[in-house]
Amino acid sequence: MLLHDFDLNISVQFSDFFTFPPWDIPQFTSLNPFSGFDKSSTAPITFQQLFHHHRYQYSSFVPIFTDGSKSDGHVGCGVVFPSDTLSYRLHNCCSVFTAELVAIFCALQELLPSNRRNFIIYTDSMSALETLSHYDNRIHPVALEILSVLQFLRNKGFNIIFCWVPSHVGISGNETSDVIARFASDFLPRALPYCDIKKFLISHLLSVWQQKWNLLTNNKLYSVKPSIGLWSALPMRELDVKLTRLRIG
């Protein structure tokens, strides 16, 4: 109903929790060659050297960089292959977290025609990797898609590793994926996760409510509380009640 009222021509993506039986839930692990190095106190050149050493160890794996971006109402995802790039603009309702997951999903989808079998996917989203490693009934629907296609590829003989990389420290593949995600123009039509739609609707409703409230400047409560939202709670309910009575007269 709300989607219709706001003229949002989008469909909702739900998680199919029965995609995997309990005894066949995909195992997901990831690498972090930068463990122990705090970004705030480590020079970018150090991260670059650590990454070069890591690539030397995994030189037989084809590197793929993924990233998601959301800024100024623009949401996009980008994938960088050794000789190609892929980028899509996503619906404005999407969160940056969803964009990160969609980028990983798009990267995996492109691997099936490849003659190579060893790949390593780099992302700067630790939250995406943590979500993929913890399967439960609240898992993000795009994460479920990733695990499904990952299992399919592994059954076809693919060896796919995931690795976290820090953002904005001069790792070229990560920097490129960030840029193409921010400037992606080709729209990718997808159903949107319920969590993203809910967050968008709440934000939109609050905005409409605030606009209507701003028109009621003669209301005696407007001068007390010009901005909608929750009052900051006091530690004791008795004090909260007294303060509320004072506010509303």
Coordinates of N, CA and C in Angstrom, one line a residue:
M1 N 0.8 -1.2 0.0 CA 0.0 0.0 0.0 C 0.9 1.3 0.0
L2 N 1.9 1.3 0.9 CA 2.7 2.5 0.9 C 3.5 2.7 -0.3
L3 N 4.0 1.5 -0.9 CA 4.7 1.6 -2.2 C 3.9 2.2 -3.3
H4 N 2.6 1.9 -3.3 CA 1.6 2.5 -4.3 C 1.4 3.9 -4.0
D5 N 1.2 4.3 -2.7 CA 1.0 5.7 -2.3 C 2.1 6.6 -2.7
F6 N 3.3 6.1 -2.6 CA 4.5 6.9 -2.9 C 4.9 6.7 -4.4
D7 N 4.1 6.0 -5.1 CA 4.4 5.8 -6.6 C 5.8 5.2 -6.8
L8 N 6.1 4.2 -5.9 CA 7.4 3.4 -6.0 C 7.2 2.2 -6.8
N9 N 7.6 2.2 -8.1 CA 7.5 1.0 -8.9 C 8.6 0.0 -8.7
I10 N 8.6 -0.6 -7.5 CA 9.6 -1.6 -7.2 C 9.0 -2.8 -6.6
S11 N 9.7 -3.9 -6.7 CA 9.2 -5.2 -6.1 C 10.1 -5.5 -4.9
V12 N 9.6 -6.3 -4.0 CA 10.3 -6.7 -2.8 C 11.0 -8.0 -2.9
Q13 N 12.2 -8.1 -2.5 CA 13.0 -9.3 -2.6 C 13.0 -9.9 -1.2
F14 N 12.6 -11.1 -1.1 CA 12.6 -11.9 0.2 C 13.6 -13.0 0.2
S15 N 14.0 -13.4 1.3 CA 15.0 -14.5 1.5 C 14.3 -15.8 1.5
D16 N 14.7 -16.7 0.7 CA 14.2 -18.1 0.7 C 15.1 -18.9 1.6
F17 N 14.7 -19.1 2.8 CA 15.5 -19.8 3.8 C 15.7 -21.3 3.5
F18 N 14.9 -21.8 2.6 CA 14.9 -23.2 2.3 C 15.8 -23.5 1.1
T19 N 16.6 -22.4 0.7 CA 17.6 -22.6 -0.4 C 18.5 -23.7 -0.1
F20 N 19.0 -23.8 1.1 CA 20.0 -24.8 1.5 C 19.4 -25.6 2.7
P21 N 19.4 -26.9 2.6 CA 19.1 -27.7 3.8 C 20.1 -27.5 4.9
P22 N 19.7 -27.8 6.1 CA 20.6 -27.5 7.3 C 21.9 -28.2 7.2
W23 N 21.9 -29.4 6.5 CA 23.1 -30.2 6.5 C 24.0 -29.8 5.3
D24 N 23.6 -28.8 4.5 CA 24.3 -28.5 3.3 C 24.5 -26.9 3.2
I25 N 24.6 -26.3 4.3 CA 24.8 -24.8 4.3 C 26.2 -24.5 3.8
P26 N 26.4 -23.7 2.8 CA 27.8 -23.4 2.3 C 28.7 -22.8 3.3
Q27 N 29.9 -23.3 3.3 CA 30.9 -22.8 4.2 C 31.6 -21.6 3.6
F28 N 31.7 -20.5 4.3 CA 32.3 -19.3 3.8 C 33.3 -18.8 4.7
T29 N 34.5 -18.5 4.2 CA 35.6 -18.0 4.9 C 36.3 -16.9 4.1
S30 N 37.0 -16.0 4.7 CA 37.7 -14.9 4.0 C 39.0 -14.7 4.6
L31 N 39.9 -14.0 3.8 CA 41.2 -13.7 4.2 C 41.3 -12.2 4.7
N32 N 42.2 -11.9 5.5 CA 42.5 -10.6 5.9 C 44.0 -10.4 6.2
P33 N 44.8 -10.2 5.1 CA 46.2 -10.0 5.2 C 46.7 -8.8 6.0
F34 N 45.7 -7.9 6.3 CA 46.0 -6.6 7.0 C 45.7 -6.7 8.5
S35 N 45.4 -7.8 9.0 CA 45.0 -8.0 10.4 C 46.2 -7.5 11.3
G36 N 45.8 -6.7 12.3 CA 46.8 -6.1 13.2 C 47.3 -4.7 12.8
F37 N 46.9 -4.3 11.6 CA 47.3 -2.9 11.2 C 46.1 -2.0 11.2
D38 N 46.2 -1.0 12.1 CA 45.1 -0.1 12.3 C 45.2 1.0 11.2
K39 N 44.1 1.2 10.5 CA 44.1 2.2 9.4 C 44.5 3.6 9.8
S40 N 44.0 4.0 10.9 CA 44.2 5.4 11.4 C 45.7 5.7 11.7
S41 N 46.4 4.6 12.0 CA 47.8 4.9 12.4 C 48.8 4.2 11.5
T42 N 48.4 3.7 10.3 CA 49.3 3.0 9.4 C 49.3 3.8 8.1
A43 N 50.5 4.0 7.6 CA 50.7 4.7 6.3 C 50.2 3.9 5.2
P44 N 49.6 4.6 4.2 CA 49.0 3.8 3.0 C 50.1 3.0 2.3
I45 N 51.3 3.4 2.3 CA 52.4 2.6 1.6 C 52.6 1.3 2.3
T46 N 52.3 1.2 3.6 CA 52.4 -0.1 4.3 C 51.3 -1.0 3.8
F47 N 50.1 -0.5 3.7 CA 49.0 -1.4 3.2 C 49.3 -1.8 1.7
Q48 N 49.9 -1.0 1.0 CA 50.2 -1.3 -0.4 C 51.3 -2.4 -0.4
Q49 N 52.3 -2.3 0.4 CA 53.3 -3.4 0.5 C 52.7 -4.7 1.0
L50 N 51.9 -4.6 1.9 CA 51.2 -5.9 2.4 C 50.4 -6.5 1.3
F51 N 49.7 -5.7 0.5 CA 48.9 -6.2 -0.5 C 49.8 -6.8 -1.6
H52 N 50.9 -6.2 -2.0 CA 51.8 -6.8 -3.0 C 52.3 -8.1 -2.5
H53 N 52.6 -8.2 -1.2 CA 53.1 -9.5 -0.7 C 52.0 -10.5 -0.8
H54 N 50.8 -10.1 -0.4 CA 49.7 -11.0 -0.5 C 49.4 -11.5 -1.9
R55 N 49.5 -10.6 -2.9 CA 49.3 -11.0 -4.3 C 50.4 -11.9 -4.8
Y56 N 51.6 -11.8 -4.3 CA 52.7 -12.7 -4.6 C 52.4 -14.1 -4.1
Q57 N 51.8 -14.2 -2.9 CA 51.4 -15.5 -2.4 C 50.2 -16.1 -3.2
Y58 N 49.4 -15.3 -3.7 CA 48.2 -15.8 -4.4 C 48.2 -15.4 -5.9
S59 N 49.4 -15.4 -6.5 CA 49.6 -15.0 -7.9 C 48.8 -15.9 -8.8
S60 N 48.5 -17.1 -8.4 CA 47.8 -18.0 -9.3 C 46.3 -17.8 -9.4
F61 N 45.8 -16.9 -8.5 CA 44.4 -16.5 -8.5 C 44.2 -15.2 -9.2
V62 N 43.2 -15.2 -10.1 CA 42.8 -14.0 -10.8 C 42.1 -13.0 -9.9
P63 N 42.6 -11.8 -9.8 CA 42.1 -10.8 -8.8 C 40.8 -10.1 -9.4
I64 N 39.8 -10.0 -8.6 CA 38.6 -9.3 -8.9 C 38.3 -8.3 -7.8
F65 N 38.0 -7.1 -8.1 CA 37.7 -6.1 -7.0 C 36.3 -5.6 -7.2
T66 N 35.6 -5.6 -6.0 CA 34.2 -5.1 -6.0 C 34.0 -4.0 -5.0
D67 N 33.0 -3.1 -5.3 CA 32.7 -2.0 -4.4 C 31.3 -1.5 -4.6
G68 N 30.7 -0.9 -3.6 CA 29.4 -0.3 -3.7 C 29.5 1.1 -3.2
S69 N 28.7 2.0 -3.7 CA 28.7 3.4 -3.3 C 27.3 4.0 -3.2
K70 N 27.2 4.9 -2.3 CA 25.9 5.7 -2.1 C 26.3 7.1 -1.7
S71 N 25.9 8.0 -2.5 CA 26.1 9.4 -2.1 C 25.2 10.3 -3.0
D72 N 24.7 11.3 -2.3 CA 23.8 12.3 -3.0 C 22.7 11.7 -3.8
G73 N 22.1 10.6 -3.3 CA 21.0 10.0 -3.9 C 21.4 9.0 -5.0
H74 N 22.6 8.8 -5.3 CA 23.1 7.9 -6.3 C 23.7 6.7 -5.7
V75 N 23.2 5.5 -6.1 CA 23.7 4.2 -5.6 C 24.2 3.4 -6.8
G76 N 25.4 2.9 -6.6 CA 26.0 2.1 -7.7 C 26.9 1.0 -7.1
C77 N 27.2 0.1 -8.0 CA 28.2 -0.9 -7.7 C 29.2 -1.1 -8.9
G78 N 30.4 -1.5 -8.5 CA 31.4 -1.7 -9.6 C 32.2 -2.9 -9.4
V79 N 32.6 -3.5 -10.5 CA 33.5 -4.7 -10.5 C 34.6 -4.5 -11.4
V80 N 35.8 -4.8 -10.9 CA 37.0 -4.6 -11.8 C 37.7 -6.0 -12.0
F81 N 37.7 -6.4 -13.3 CA 38.4 -7.6 -13.7 C 39.8 -7.2 -14.2
P82 N 40.7 -8.2 -14.4 CA 42.0 -7.8 -14.9 C 42.0 -7.0 -16.3
S83 N 41.0 -7.3 -17.1 CA 41.0 -6.7 -18.4 C 39.6 -6.1 -18.8
D84 N 38.8 -5.9 -17.8 CA 37.5 -5.3 -18.0 C 36.9 -4.8 -16.7
T85 N 35.8 -3.9 -16.9 CA 35.1 -3.4 -15.7 C 33.6 -3.6 -15.9
L86 N 32.9 -3.6 -14.8 CA 31.4 -3.7 -14.9 C 30.9 -2.8 -13.8
S87 N 29.9 -2.0 -14.2 CA 29.3 -1.1 -13.2 C 27.8 -0.9 -13.5
Y88 N 27.0 -0.8 -12.4 CA 25.6 -0.6 -12.5 C 25.1 0.5 -11.5
R89 N 24.1 1.2 -12.0 CA 23.4 2.1 -11.0 C 22.2 1.3 -10.4
L90 N 22.0 1.4 -9.1 CA 21.0 0.7 -8.4 C 19.9 1.7 -8.0
H91 N 18.8 1.1 -7.6 CA 17.7 2.0 -7.1 C 18.1 2.8 -5.9
N92 N 17.6 4.1 -5.8 CA 18.0 5.0 -4.8 C 17.7 4.5 -3.4
C93 N 16.7 3.5 -3.3 CA 16.3 3.0 -2.0 C 17.4 2.1 -1.4
C94 N 18.3 1.6 -2.3 CA 19.3 0.6 -1.8 C 20.3 1.2 -0.9
S95 N 20.7 0.5 0.1 CA 21.7 0.9 1.1 C 23.1 0.6 0.5
V96 N 24.1 1.2 1.0 CA 25.4 1.0 0.5 C 25.8 -0.5 0.8
F97 N 25.3 -1.0 1.9 CA 25.6 -2.4 2.2 C 25.0 -3.4 1.1
T98 N 23.8 -3.1 0.7 CA 23.2 -3.9 -0.4 C 24.0 -3.7 -1.7
A99 N 24.5 -2.5 -2.0 CA 25.3 -2.2 -3.2 C 26.6 -3.0 -3.1
E100 N 27.2 -3.2 -2.0 CA 28.4 -4.0 -1.8 C 28.1 -5.4 -2.1
L101 N 27.0 -5.9 -1.6 CA 26.6 -7.3 -1.9 C 26.3 -7.6 -3.4
V102 N 25.6 -6.6 -4.0 CA 25.2 -6.8 -5.4 C 26.5 -6.8 -6.2
A103 N 27.5 -6.0 -5.9 CA 28.8 -6.0 -6.6 C 29.4 -7.4 -6.6
I104 N 29.4 -8.0 -5.4 CA 30.0 -9.4 -5.3 C 29.2 -10.4 -6.1
F105 N 27.9 -10.2 -6.0 CA 27.0 -11.2 -6.8 C 27.2 -11.0 -8.3
C106 N 27.3 -9.8 -8.8 CA 27.6 -9.6 -10.2 C 28.9 -10.1 -10.6
A107 N 29.9 -10.0 -9.8 CA 31.3 -10.6 -10.1 C 31.2 -12.1 -10.2
L108 N 30.5 -12.7 -9.3 CA 30.4 -14.2 -9.4 C 29.6 -14.6 -10.6
Q109 N 28.6 -13.9 -11.0 CA 27.8 -14.3 -12.2 C 28.7 -14.3 -13.5
E110 N 29.7 -13.4 -13.5 CA 30.5 -13.3 -14.7 C 31.6 -14.4 -14.8
L111 N 31.7 -15.2 -13.8 CA 32.8 -16.2 -13.8 C 32.5 -17.5 -14.6
L112 N 31.3 -17.8 -14.7 CA 30.9 -19.1 -15.3 C 31.5 -19.4 -16.6
P113 N 31.5 -18.4 -17.6 CA 32.0 -18.7 -18.9 C 33.6 -18.8 -18.9
S114 N 34.2 -18.5 -17.9 CA 35.7 -18.4 -17.8 C 36.3 -19.8 -17.9
N115 N 37.5 -19.8 -18.6 CA 38.3 -21.0 -18.6 C 39.2 -21.2 -17.4
R116 N 39.4 -20.1 -16.7 CA 40.1 -20.1 -15.4 C 39.3 -20.7 -14.3
R117 N 39.9 -21.2 -13.3 CA 39.2 -21.7 -12.2 C 39.5 -21.1 -10.8
N118 N 40.7 -20.4 -10.7 CA 41.1 -19.9 -9.4 C 40.9 -18.4 -9.5
F119 N 40.0 -17.9 -8.6 CA 39.7 -16.4 -8.5 C 39.8 -16.0 -7.0
I120 N 40.1 -14.7 -6.8 CA 40.1 -14.1 -5.5 C 39.3 -12.8 -5.6
I121 N 38.3 -12.7 -4.8 CA 37.4 -11.5 -4.9 C 37.8 -10.6 -3.7
Y122 N 38.1 -9.3 -4.0 CA 38.5 -8.3 -3.0 C 37.3 -7.4 -2.7
T123 N 37.0 -7.1 -1.5 CA 36.0 -6.1 -1.1 C 36.5 -5.3 0.1
D124 N 36.1 -4.1 0.2 CA 36.5 -3.3 1.4 C 35.3 -3.3 2.4
S125 N 34.3 -4.1 2.2 CA 33.2 -4.2 3.1 C 33.3 -5.4 4.0
M126 N 33.8 -5.1 5.2 CA 34.0 -6.2 6.2 C 32.6 -6.7 6.6
S127 N 31.6 -5.8 6.7 CA 30.3 -6.2 7.1 C 29.7 -7.2 6.1
A128 N 30.0 -7.1 4.8 CA 29.5 -8.0 3.8 C 30.1 -9.4 4.0
L129 N 31.4 -9.4 4.3 CA 32.1 -10.7 4.5 C 31.6 -11.4 5.8
E130 N 31.3 -10.6 6.8 CA 30.8 -11.1 8.1 C 29.4 -11.7 7.9
T131 N 28.6 -11.0 7.1 CA 27.2 -11.5 6.8 C 27.3 -12.8 6.1
L132 N 28.1 -12.9 5.1 CA 28.2 -14.2 4.3 C 28.8 -15.3 5.1
S133 N 29.5 -15.1 6.2 CA 30.0 -16.1 7.0 C 29.1 -16.6 8.1
H134 N 28.0 -15.9 8.3 CA 27.1 -16.2 9.4 C 25.7 -16.4 8.8
Y135 N 25.4 -17.6 8.4 CA 24.1 -18.0 7.8 C 23.1 -18.2 8.9
D136 N 22.0 -17.4 8.8 CA 20.8 -17.6 9.7 C 19.6 -17.2 9.0
N137 N 18.4 -17.2 9.8 CA 17.1 -16.9 9.1 C 16.9 -15.4 8.9
R138 N 17.9 -14.6 9.3 CA 17.8 -13.2 9.0 C 18.8 -12.7 8.0
I139 N 19.4 -13.6 7.2 CA 20.4 -13.3 6.3 C 19.8 -12.4 5.2
H140 N 20.6 -11.5 4.7 CA 20.2 -10.6 3.7 C 20.0 -11.4 2.4
P141 N 18.9 -11.0 1.7 CA 18.5 -11.8 0.5 C 19.6 -11.9 -0.6
V142 N 20.4 -10.8 -0.8 CA 21.4 -10.8 -1.8 C 22.6 -11.6 -1.3
A143 N 22.8 -11.7 0.0 CA 23.9 -12.6 0.6 C 23.5 -14.0 0.3
L144 N 22.2 -14.3 0.4 CA 21.7 -15.7 0.1 C 21.9 -16.0 -1.4
E145 N 21.7 -15.0 -2.3 CA 22.0 -15.2 -3.7 C 23.5 -15.5 -3.9
I146 N 24.3 -14.8 -3.2 CA 25.8 -15.0 -3.4 C 26.2 -16.4 -3.0
L147 N 25.7 -16.9 -1.8 CA 26.0 -18.2 -1.4 C 25.5 -19.3 -2.3
S148 N 24.4 -19.0 -2.9 CA 23.8 -20.0 -3.9 C 24.6 -20.1 -5.1
V149 N 25.0 -19.0 -5.7 CA 25.8 -19.0 -6.9 C 27.2 -19.5 -6.6
L150 N 27.7 -19.2 -5.4 CA 29.1 -19.6 -5.0 C 29.1 -21.1 -4.9
Q151 N 28.1 -21.7 -4.3 CA 28.0 -23.2 -4.3 C 27.9 -23.8 -5.6
F152 N 27.2 -23.2 -6.5 CA 27.0 -23.7 -7.9 C 28.4 -23.7 -8.6
L153 N 29.1 -22.6 -8.5 CA 30.4 -22.4 -9.1 C 31.4 -23.5 -8.5
R154 N 31.4 -23.6 -7.2 CA 32.3 -24.6 -6.6 C 32.0 -26.0 -7.1
N155 N 30.7 -26.3 -7.3 CA 30.4 -27.6 -7.8 C 30.9 -27.8 -9.3
K156 N 31.1 -26.7 -9.9 CA 31.6 -26.7 -11.3 C 33.2 -26.8 -11.3
G157 N 33.8 -26.8 -10.2 CA 35.2 -26.9 -10.1 C 36.0 -25.6 -9.8
F158 N 35.2 -24.5 -9.6 CA 35.8 -23.2 -9.3 C 36.4 -23.1 -7.9
N159 N 37.5 -22.5 -7.7 CA 38.1 -22.3 -6.4 C 38.1 -20.8 -6.2
I160 N 37.2 -20.3 -5.4 CA 37.0 -18.9 -5.2 C 37.3 -18.5 -3.8
I161 N 38.2 -17.5 -3.6 CA 38.6 -17.0 -2.3 C 38.1 -15.6 -2.1
F162 N 37.7 -15.2 -0.9 CA 37.3 -13.8 -0.7 C 38.4 -13.2 0.3
C163 N 38.6 -11.9 0.0 CA 39.6 -11.2 0.8 C 39.2 -9.7 1.1
W164 N 39.4 -9.3 2.3 CA 39.1 -7.9 2.7 C 40.3 -7.0 2.3
V165 N 40.1 -5.8 1.8 CA 41.1 -4.8 1.6 C 40.7 -3.5 2.2
P166 N 41.6 -2.7 2.7 CA 41.2 -1.4 3.2 C 40.9 -0.4 2.1
S167 N 40.0 0.5 2.2 CA 39.7 1.4 1.2 C 40.5 2.7 1.3
H168 N 40.7 3.3 0.1 CA 41.4 4.6 0.0 C 42.8 4.6 0.6
V169 N 43.5 3.5 0.3 CA 45.0 3.5 0.7 C 45.9 3.3 -0.5
G170 N 45.3 3.5 -1.7 CA 46.1 3.4 -2.9 C 46.2 2.0 -3.6
I171 N 45.4 1.1 -3.2 CA 45.3 -0.2 -3.8 C 44.5 0.0 -5.1
S172 N 45.2 -0.1 -6.3 CA 44.6 0.4 -7.5 C 43.3 -0.3 -7.9
G173 N 43.2 -1.6 -7.7 CA 41.9 -2.2 -8.1 C 40.7 -1.7 -7.3
N174 N 41.0 -1.5 -6.0 CA 39.9 -1.0 -5.1 C 39.6 0.4 -5.4
E175 N 40.6 1.2 -5.7 CA 40.3 2.6 -6.1 C 39.5 2.7 -7.4
T176 N 39.8 1.8 -8.3 CA 39.0 1.8 -9.6 C 37.6 1.4 -9.4
S177 N 37.4 0.4 -8.6 CA 36.0 -0.1 -8.4 C 35.2 0.9 -7.7
D178 N 35.8 1.7 -6.8 CA 35.1 2.8 -6.1 C 34.7 3.8 -7.1
V179 N 35.6 4.2 -8.0 CA 35.2 5.3 -8.9 C 34.1 4.8 -9.9
I180 N 34.2 3.7 -10.4 CA 33.2 3.2 -11.4 C 31.8 3.0 -10.7
A181 N 31.9 2.6 -9.4 CA 30.6 2.5 -8.7 C 29.9 3.8 -8.4
R182 N 30.8 4.9 -8.1 CA 30.2 6.2 -7.9 C 29.7 6.9 -9.1
F183 N 30.2 6.5 -10.3 CA 29.7 7.1 -11.5 C 29.0 6.1 -12.5
A184 N 28.5 5.0 -11.9 CA 27.8 4.1 -12.7 C 26.5 4.7 -13.3
S185 N 26.2 4.4 -14.5 CA 25.0 5.0 -15.2 C 24.0 4.0 -15.7
D186 N 24.5 2.8 -16.0 CA 23.6 1.7 -16.5 C 22.7 1.2 -15.4
F187 N 21.4 1.3 -15.5 CA 20.5 0.9 -14.4 C 20.3 -0.6 -14.4
L188 N 20.5 -1.2 -13.2 CA 20.3 -2.6 -13.0 C 18.9 -2.8 -12.3
P189 N 17.9 -3.3 -13.0 CA 16.6 -3.5 -12.4 C 16.6 -4.7 -11.5
R190 N 16.4 -4.5 -10.2 CA 16.4 -5.6 -9.3 C 15.3 -5.4 -8.2
A191 N 14.8 -6.5 -7.7 CA 13.9 -6.4 -6.5 C 14.7 -5.9 -5.4
L192 N 14.1 -5.2 -4.5 CA 14.9 -4.6 -3.4 C 14.6 -5.3 -2.1
P193 N 15.6 -5.5 -1.2 CA 15.4 -6.1 0.1 C 14.4 -5.3 0.9
Y194 N 13.6 -6.1 1.7 CA 12.6 -5.5 2.5 C 13.3 -4.4 3.5
C195 N 14.4 -4.8 4.0 CA 15.1 -3.9 5.0 C 15.4 -2.5 4.4
D196 N 15.8 -2.5 3.1 CA 16.1 -1.2 2.4 C 14.8 -0.4 2.2
I197 N 13.8 -1.1 1.8 CA 12.5 -0.4 1.5 C 11.9 0.2 2.8
K198 N 12.0 -0.6 3.8 CA 11.5 -0.1 5.1 C 12.2 1.1 5.6
K199 N 13.5 1.1 5.5 CA 14.3 2.3 5.9 C 14.0 3.5 5.1
F200 N 13.8 3.3 3.8 CA 13.5 4.4 2.9 C 12.1 5.0 3.2
L201 N 11.1 4.1 3.4 CA 9.7 4.5 3.7 C 9.7 5.3 5.1
I202 N 10.4 4.8 6.1 CA 10.4 5.5 7.4 C 11.0 6.9 7.2
S203 N 12.1 7.0 6.5 CA 12.8 8.3 6.2 C 11.8 9.2 5.5
H204 N 11.1 8.7 4.5 CA 10.2 9.5 3.6 C 9.0 10.0 4.5
L205 N 8.5 9.1 5.3 CA 7.3 9.4 6.1 C 7.7 10.5 7.1
L206 N 8.9 10.4 7.7 CA 9.3 11.4 8.7 C 9.5 12.8 8.0
S207 N 10.0 12.7 6.7 CA 10.2 14.0 6.0 C 8.8 14.6 5.7
V208 N 7.8 13.8 5.3 CA 6.5 14.4 5.0 C 5.9 14.9 6.3
W209 N 6.0 14.2 7.4 CA 5.5 14.6 8.7 C 6.1 15.9 9.1
Q210 N 7.4 16.1 8.9 CA 8.1 17.3 9.3 C 7.6 18.5 8.5
Q211 N 7.4 18.2 7.2 CA 6.9 19.3 6.3 C 5.5 19.8 6.7
K212 N 4.7 18.9 7.1 CA 3.3 19.2 7.6 C 3.4 19.9 8.9
W213 N 4.3 19.5 9.8 CA 4.4 20.1 11.1 C 5.0 21.5 11.0
N214 N 5.8 21.8 10.0 CA 6.4 23.1 9.8 C 5.3 24.1 9.4
L215 N 4.2 23.6 8.9 CA 3.1 24.5 8.5 C 2.2 24.9 9.7
L216 N 2.4 24.3 10.8 CA 1.6 24.5 12.0 C 2.3 25.4 13.0
T217 N 2.9 26.5 12.6 CA 3.7 27.3 13.4 C 2.9 28.0 14.5
N218 N 1.5 28.1 14.4 CA 0.7 28.7 15.4 C 0.3 27.7 16.5
N219 N 0.7 26.4 16.3 CA 0.4 25.4 17.3 C 1.3 25.7 18.5
K220 N 0.8 25.6 19.7 CA 1.5 26.0 20.9 C 2.7 25.0 21.1
L221 N 2.6 23.8 20.6 CA 3.7 22.8 20.8 C 4.8 23.0 19.8
Y222 N 4.6 23.7 18.7 CA 5.6 23.9 17.7 C 6.8 24.6 18.3
S223 N 6.6 25.6 19.1 CA 7.7 26.4 19.7 C 8.5 25.6 20.7
V224 N 7.8 24.6 21.2 CA 8.5 23.7 22.2 C 9.3 22.6 21.5
K225 N 8.7 22.1 20.4 CA 9.4 21.1 19.7 C 9.2 21.3 18.2
P226 N 10.1 22.1 17.5 CA 10.0 22.3 16.1 C 10.4 21.2 15.2
S227 N 11.2 20.3 15.8 CA 11.6 19.1 15.0 C 11.0 17.9 15.5
I228 N 10.4 17.1 14.6 CA 9.8 15.8 15.1 C 10.9 14.8 15.5
G229 N 10.5 13.8 16.2 CA 11.4 12.8 16.7 C 11.2 12.6 18.1
L230 N 12.0 11.6 18.7 CA 11.8 11.2 20.0 C 12.5 12.2 21.0
W231 N 11.9 12.5 22.1 CA 12.5 13.2 23.2 C 13.7 12.4 23.7
S232 N 14.7 13.1 24.2 CA 15.8 12.3 24.9 C 15.2 11.9 26.2
A233 N 15.3 10.6 26.6 CA 14.7 10.0 27.7 C 15.6 10.3 29.0
L234 N 14.9 10.6 30.1 CA 15.5 10.8 31.4 C 15.6 9.4 32.1
P235 N 16.5 9.3 33.0 CA 16.8 8.0 33.7 C 15.6 7.5 34.5
M236 N 14.7 8.4 35.0 CA 13.6 8.0 35.8 C 12.3 8.4 35.1
R237 N 11.3 7.4 35.0 CA 10.0 7.7 34.4 C 9.3 8.9 35.0
E238 N 9.4 8.9 36.3 CA 8.7 10.0 37.1 C 9.1 11.4 36.6
L239 N 10.4 11.5 36.4 CA 10.9 12.8 35.9 C 10.5 13.0 34.4
D240 N 10.4 12.0 33.6 CA 10.0 12.1 32.2 C 8.5 12.6 32.2
V241 N 7.7 12.0 33.1 CA 6.3 12.4 33.1 C 6.1 13.9 33.5
K242 N 6.8 14.3 34.5 CA 6.8 15.7 34.9 C 7.3 16.7 33.8
L243 N 8.3 16.3 33.2 CA 8.9 17.1 32.1 C 7.9 17.2 30.9
T244 N 7.3 16.1 30.6 CA 6.3 16.1 29.5 C 5.1 17.0 29.8
R245 N 4.6 17.0 31.0 CA 3.5 17.8 31.4 C 3.9 19.3 31.4
L246 N 5.1 19.6 31.7 CA 5.6 21.0 31.6 C 5.6 21.4 30.1
R247 N 6.1 20.5 29.3 CA 6.2 20.8 27.9 C 4.9 21.1 27.2
I248 N 3.9 20.3 27.5 CA 2.6 20.4 26.8 C 1.6 21.3 27.5
G249 N 2.0 21.8 28.7 CA 1.2 22.8 29.4 C 0.0 22.2 30.0

